[in-house]
Amino acid sequence: MTGESRTSALLPTFARADLSFERGEGPWLITPQGERYLDFAAGIAVNSLGHAHPHLVEALQAQASKLWHVSNLFQIPEGERLARRLVDATFADTVFFTNSGAESLECAIKMARKYHAVNGNPERYRIVTFEGAFHGRTLATIAAGGQKKYLEGFGPKVEGFDQVPFGDHEALKAAIGPETAAILIEPVQGEGGVRSVPPQCLRGLRELCDQHGLLLIFDEVQTGVGRTGKLFAHQRSGVTPDIMAVAKGIGGGFPMGACLATAEAGKGMTAGTHGTTFGGNPLAMAVGNAVLDVVLAPGFLENVERVSLLMKQRLAEIKDRHPGVIEEIRGEGLLLGIKAKVPNTDLVAALREEKLLSVGAGDNVVRFLPPLIIDDAIVTEAVSKLDRACARIEAAQAQLAKGAAE
Ligand SMILES: *Cc1c(COP(=O)(O)O)cnc(C)c1O
């Protein structure tokens, strides 16, 4: 527990739980008092391989004793290698490394605008986005996300984003005009409540983009790097984007991100047009390569799919046992959502009481984002914790009802 008697010196932008951890082991987080929490928050889909993964620790330590940072004024062989591996595994021809998801989106947005500018159409700078989206907290990405609660009080909204309702094809078509540059979408909305875009809709978006000369941008910051059981979520649909933003799981806990693109989409981004001091530094690149070593190893993603299926089945059983608490189970791979019938904050709190960490999302959903390394025994453990958390909520409801009757 931290700072009970003194107020925090941190800017209070987060409503933090009064809980801290000293170390982690795989899917477990351990408090200074030695209490063990099952970590199905995974740093919000960041600790893709759990805590203290030996291969990642070794890669970081080996690099730390050699070289931390040189800047992008010089060649960074580890970055060349990671970019090549990402290109070989995806639609992309080129990669720009960043430090965060929002920066990956900033690169994607700038790239889309620049593409049309160098094509002689600088008036094409607008980007169509979807309600419920989350793309980060910079000025451009809050405008892209379009959520009032994140925009309020921060001055004029950055120009150039047109938001349409999720799944509204007519509104989407109507939003495309002569100034439209791109469509930006998360293949599965994470913060928005684990809402999947059906493969046929992704295909429809691709067609629409081709028809109108627009770039298709996927935000795979949360869904990428194995989270949904494919290396990238869109690979299930057979559709490829022109640009893709990645972060969160790509560093396994080391802050890093990437913007991937086709050579055509990236053609305007020539020397001097964009930059970063920290992005792609040797420490980040060493860890990024180590994450890929594990995620691309034969059988790893198949195991994510298998564990996901098991978890979904077991979660469905819990839903049936507690119909007053759980409304629906949704999601792909190990990006799973439990739509609650009680306030999702109550369910997150009850799970925490059972020492299972989860993350709230929009649409009254609780997210389970376990590390991708979990096995069947961990699924069993998590499911029984959820079962007990639901029972805890039902007991509290019964207590309330009894009180009201008296
Ligand atoms: C988390 C997230 C972002 C923002 O990433 P940061 O690293 O917090 O800047 C953008 N898009 C999606 C889909 C995310 O889940």
XYZ file of C-alpha atoms in Angstrom, residues 11-397:
387
model
C -0.718 14.417 -11.097
C -4.001 12.795 -10.101
C -5.183 11.872 -13.616
C -5.640 8.224 -12.641
C -8.026 6.836 -10.038
C -5.499 4.314 -8.790
C -6.400 1.277 -6.718
C -4.622 1.292 -3.355
C -2.506 -1.647 -4.349
C 1.110 -1.974 -5.431
C 3.362 -4.818 -6.432
C 6.939 -5.695 -5.792
C 7.543 -8.344 -8.411
C 5.900 -10.533 -10.985
C 6.182 -14.148 -12.080
C 4.491 -15.139 -15.310
C 0.775 -14.346 -14.864
C 1.204 -13.473 -11.168
C 1.813 -10.163 -9.438
C 3.083 -10.223 -5.873
C 2.595 -7.450 -3.301
C 5.272 -6.399 -0.814
C 3.284 -8.440 1.755
C 3.572 -11.535 -0.417
C -0.059 -11.661 -1.590
C -0.396 -13.163 -5.063
C -2.734 -11.635 -7.639
C -3.584 -13.296 -10.924
C -2.874 -10.613 -13.488
C -5.587 -10.580 -16.141
C -4.980 -6.873 -16.685
C -1.419 -7.452 -17.942
C -0.681 -3.736 -17.816
C -3.657 -3.223 -20.166
C -2.613 -5.826 -22.743
C 1.051 -4.852 -22.475
C 2.700 -7.710 -20.580
C 2.024 -10.078 -23.454
C 4.432 -12.721 -22.126
C 3.704 -12.211 -18.435
C 6.157 -10.868 -15.904
C 9.884 -11.561 -15.793
C 9.855 -13.829 -18.838
C 13.376 -15.329 -18.851
C 13.939 -14.724 -22.569
C 12.945 -11.049 -22.263
C 14.951 -10.513 -19.086
C 17.999 -11.996 -20.750
C 17.580 -9.875 -23.888
C 17.161 -6.676 -21.872
C 20.086 -7.396 -19.576
C 22.390 -8.355 -22.430
C 21.532 -5.167 -24.323
C 21.697 -3.026 -21.158
C 25.330 -3.943 -20.633
C 26.209 -3.096 -24.246
C 24.332 -0.009 -25.453
C 21.134 1.807 -24.461
C 20.664 4.675 -26.849
C 22.358 6.251 -29.842
C 19.543 8.249 -31.564
C 18.257 7.768 -35.056
C 21.187 9.745 -36.441
C 22.935 6.365 -36.698
C 22.187 2.858 -37.869
C 20.508 0.654 -35.262
C 20.994 -2.969 -36.353
C 18.528 -4.369 -33.781
C 15.866 -2.037 -35.213
C 16.695 -3.004 -38.795
C 16.227 -6.614 -37.788
C 12.938 -6.057 -35.951
C 11.530 -3.980 -38.821
C 12.497 -6.678 -41.310
C 10.824 -9.363 -39.205
C 7.619 -7.308 -38.868
C 7.591 -6.646 -42.609
C 8.146 -10.337 -43.367
C 5.224 -11.292 -41.110
C 2.708 -8.720 -42.398
C 1.324 -6.711 -45.317
C 3.838 -3.953 -44.617
C 6.977 -2.836 -46.471
C 8.211 -0.301 -43.948
C 8.181 0.436 -40.201
C 8.554 3.536 -38.015
C 9.257 2.809 -34.334
C 7.670 4.893 -31.591
C 7.381 4.822 -27.797
C 3.621 4.491 -27.408
C 0.327 3.734 -29.070
C -0.677 7.366 -29.471
C 2.612 8.126 -31.211
C 2.063 5.214 -33.589
C -1.355 6.703 -34.416
C 0.153 10.176 -34.835
C 2.555 8.701 -37.388
C -0.325 6.919 -39.143
C -2.418 10.109 -39.295
C 0.467 12.231 -40.571
C 1.371 9.566 -43.120
C -2.177 9.416 -44.495
C -2.308 13.177 -44.893
C 1.156 13.346 -46.447
C 0.297 10.593 -48.909
C -2.483 12.649 -50.434
C -0.427 15.832 -50.264
C 2.416 14.327 -52.280
C -0.177 12.947 -54.690
C -1.187 16.547 -55.337
C -4.311 16.454 -53.176
C -3.437 18.383 -49.993
C -7.155 19.071 -49.471
C -7.609 15.395 -48.665
C -6.730 15.350 -44.988
C -9.908 14.177 -43.232
C -10.112 10.777 -41.550
C -13.287 8.839 -40.825
C -13.383 7.195 -37.385
C -15.961 5.229 -35.379
C -17.946 5.904 -32.239
C -16.555 4.085 -29.224
C -13.050 4.243 -30.689
C -9.961 4.854 -28.622
C -6.755 5.968 -30.275
C -4.797 7.625 -27.453
C -4.567 10.874 -25.484
C -2.580 13.284 -27.641
C -4.464 16.227 -29.156
C -4.875 14.517 -32.544
C -5.753 11.114 -31.121
C -8.437 12.464 -28.757
C -9.937 14.162 -31.797
C -9.767 10.855 -33.671
C -11.359 8.996 -30.754
C -14.042 11.672 -30.576
C -15.006 10.942 -26.982
C -16.419 14.014 -25.286
C -15.011 13.136 -21.878
C -11.466 13.146 -23.266
C -11.912 16.285 -25.395
C -13.618 18.539 -22.872
C -11.587 21.500 -21.656
C -8.648 20.963 -23.955
C -9.438 23.699 -26.437
C -10.497 23.405 -30.045
C -10.629 19.844 -31.269
C -7.953 19.064 -33.863
C -9.582 19.458 -37.252
C -10.078 16.644 -39.711
C -11.875 13.762 -38.045
C -15.390 12.663 -38.967
C -16.955 10.148 -36.662
C -19.714 7.719 -37.631
C -21.701 5.259 -35.495
C -20.177 1.780 -35.120
C -21.665 -0.514 -37.764
C -23.676 2.189 -39.600
C -22.884 1.599 -43.275
C -25.026 4.430 -44.600
C -23.471 6.989 -42.249
C -20.055 5.738 -43.272
C -20.750 6.229 -46.973
C -22.213 9.656 -46.305
C -19.123 10.698 -44.350
C -16.793 10.103 -47.294
C -16.249 13.234 -49.354
C -13.679 14.929 -51.580
C -11.556 15.834 -48.525
C -11.443 12.325 -47.079
C -7.967 10.811 -46.816
C -8.472 7.619 -44.846
C -10.617 5.399 -42.659
C -9.254 4.532 -39.222
C -10.603 1.589 -37.234
C -9.704 -0.895 -34.491
C -10.466 -4.448 -35.733
C -11.704 -5.084 -32.197
C -12.548 -2.026 -30.120
C -10.709 -2.492 -26.840
C -11.509 0.471 -24.576
C -14.869 0.724 -26.363
C -15.981 -2.580 -24.808
C -14.391 -5.457 -26.734
C -16.543 -4.917 -29.811
C -15.364 -6.932 -32.829
C -15.717 -5.692 -36.364
C -16.985 -8.674 -38.391
C -14.594 -9.834 -41.159
C -17.148 -8.960 -43.853
C -17.218 -5.377 -42.553
C -13.435 -5.134 -42.745
C -13.698 -6.400 -46.315
C -16.372 -3.791 -46.997
C -14.110 -1.063 -45.642
C -11.271 -2.232 -47.871
C -13.541 -2.071 -50.924
C -14.795 1.357 -49.972
C -11.223 2.606 -49.569
C -10.165 1.168 -52.925
C -13.190 2.663 -54.600
C -12.522 6.168 -53.264
C -8.714 6.137 -53.212
C -8.622 6.224 -49.408
C -6.041 4.669 -47.131
C -7.253 2.055 -44.668
C -5.628 2.402 -41.247
C -5.950 -0.287 -38.602
C -5.306 0.565 -34.989
C -3.920 -2.713 -33.645
C -2.329 -1.135 -30.589
C -4.385 -3.402 -28.320
C -5.222 -6.279 -30.670
C -1.750 -6.807 -32.126
C 1.171 -9.124 -31.409
C -0.824 -12.282 -30.751
C -3.500 -10.872 -28.474
C -6.350 -12.254 -30.581
C -4.635 -15.524 -31.497
C -3.268 -14.207 -34.798
C -0.125 -12.105 -34.971
C -2.484 -9.257 -35.929
C -6.267 -9.347 -35.557
C -6.993 -8.333 -39.149
C -5.155 -11.407 -40.444
C -8.264 -13.421 -39.613
C -10.276 -11.445 -42.173
C -7.902 -11.715 -45.124
C -8.073 -7.928 -45.472
C -4.894 -5.878 -45.269
C -4.637 -2.208 -44.339
C -2.348 0.392 -45.875
C -1.133 1.583 -42.496
C -1.222 -0.051 -39.068
C -0.501 1.311 -35.599
C 0.950 -1.107 -33.047
C 2.177 -0.737 -29.460
C 1.165 -2.289 -26.102
C 2.124 -5.978 -26.400
C 4.962 -5.458 -28.877
C 7.419 -4.622 -26.096
C 6.131 -7.085 -23.506
C 6.278 -4.252 -20.950
C 9.074 -2.198 -22.457
C 7.513 1.044 -23.758
C 7.528 0.869 -27.523
C 5.276 1.055 -30.554
C 5.420 0.910 -34.321
C 3.679 2.282 -37.368
C 3.709 -0.181 -40.259
C 2.837 0.728 -43.825
C 2.996 -0.272 -47.441
C 5.679 1.448 -49.506
C 2.920 3.265 -51.407
C 1.206 4.645 -48.286
C 4.542 5.660 -46.786
C 5.944 7.302 -49.899
C 5.559 10.851 -48.604
C 7.481 10.187 -45.400
C 10.934 11.065 -46.663
C 14.005 12.182 -44.689
C 13.130 14.998 -42.315
C 9.336 14.728 -42.569
C 8.891 12.932 -39.236
C 11.039 11.910 -36.310
C 11.507 10.720 -32.755
C 14.354 10.883 -30.271
C 13.685 7.708 -28.349
C 11.723 5.625 -30.854
C 13.481 2.442 -31.925
C 16.377 2.694 -29.467
C 18.575 -0.377 -28.955
C 17.028 -1.343 -25.605
C 13.493 -1.318 -27.014
C 14.562 -3.097 -30.178
C 16.344 -5.864 -28.267
C 13.202 -6.520 -26.233
C 10.936 -6.244 -29.273
C 12.982 -8.886 -31.061
C 12.838 -11.115 -27.993
C 9.028 -10.783 -27.841
C 8.793 -11.803 -31.493
C 11.116 -14.785 -30.883
C 8.483 -16.159 -28.505
C 5.287 -15.104 -30.274
C 6.469 -16.372 -33.680
C 7.784 -19.663 -32.316
C 5.905 -22.643 -33.810
C 2.750 -23.461 -31.880
C 2.652 -20.293 -29.741
C -0.306 -18.607 -31.447
C -2.117 -21.927 -31.847
C -1.870 -22.302 -28.100
C -3.350 -18.820 -27.594
C -6.316 -19.898 -29.735
C -6.708 -23.141 -27.830
C -6.569 -21.497 -24.393
C -8.959 -18.823 -25.628
C -11.503 -21.418 -26.676
C -11.257 -23.127 -23.316
C -11.607 -19.830 -21.486
C -14.639 -18.809 -23.536
C -16.330 -22.126 -22.784
C -15.618 -21.836 -19.085
C -16.739 -18.187 -19.000
C -19.985 -19.151 -20.702
C -20.610 -21.654 -17.903
C -20.065 -18.932 -15.299
C -22.449 -16.665 -17.190
C -25.109 -19.387 -17.025
C -24.516 -19.794 -13.297
C -24.798 -16.060 -12.626
C -27.325 -14.624 -15.089
C -27.979 -11.673 -12.783
C -24.341 -10.562 -12.918
C -23.131 -11.461 -16.419
C -24.986 -10.634 -19.615
C -22.577 -11.714 -22.335
C -19.111 -13.063 -23.060
C -17.369 -11.554 -26.092
C -13.998 -11.087 -27.706
C -11.285 -12.858 -29.638
C -8.236 -14.749 -28.485
C -7.222 -13.427 -25.095
C -8.926 -10.079 -25.536
C -12.106 -11.111 -23.763
C -15.005 -9.045 -22.518
C -17.574 -9.812 -19.866
C -20.568 -7.554 -20.335
C -21.921 -7.048 -16.837
C -25.464 -6.565 -15.608
C -24.161 -4.826 -12.499
C -21.889 -1.772 -12.816
C -18.641 -3.081 -14.337
C -16.698 -1.225 -11.638
C -18.441 -3.437 -9.031
C -17.357 -6.574 -10.879
C -13.754 -5.322 -11.250
C -13.742 -4.601 -7.489
C -15.239 -7.997 -6.587
C -12.643 -9.711 -8.804
C -9.903 -7.748 -7.083
C -11.229 -8.997 -3.729
C -10.687 -12.491 -5.155
C -7.179 -11.419 -6.212
C -7.904 -11.437 -9.917
C -6.964 -8.245 -11.757
C -9.106 -7.125 -14.708
C -9.759 -3.893 -16.603
C -13.019 -2.022 -17.143
C -14.069 -0.934 -20.629
C -16.898 0.953 -22.299
C -20.357 -0.585 -22.763
C -20.232 -1.797 -19.124
C -17.677 -4.464 -19.977
C -14.929 -6.006 -17.847
C -11.867 -6.997 -19.869
C -9.801 -10.115 -19.287
C -6.413 -9.519 -20.928
C -4.213 -12.284 -19.522
C -0.651 -12.746 -20.637
C -0.546 -14.962 -23.721
C 1.507 -17.588 -21.866
C -1.295 -18.858 -19.600
C -2.169 -22.556 -19.478
C -5.306 -24.548 -18.639
C -4.597 -24.525 -14.896
C -4.546 -20.712 -14.881
C -7.843 -20.645 -16.800
C -9.365 -22.898 -14.134
C -8.037 -20.682 -11.378
C -9.318 -17.487 -13.006
C -12.733 -18.971 -13.677
C -13.193 -20.053 -10.064
C -12.189 -16.566 -8.911
C -14.819 -15.113 -11.265
C -17.364 -17.583 -9.937
C -16.650 -16.463 -6.361
C -16.686 -12.764 -7.343
C -20.145 -13.209 -8.910
C -21.334 -15.010 -5.779
C -19.963 -12.149 -3.696
C -21.985 -9.650 -5.754
C -25.143 -11.803 -5.506
C -24.714 -12.021 -1.726
C -24.425 -8.226 -1.530
C -27.540 -7.859 -3.730
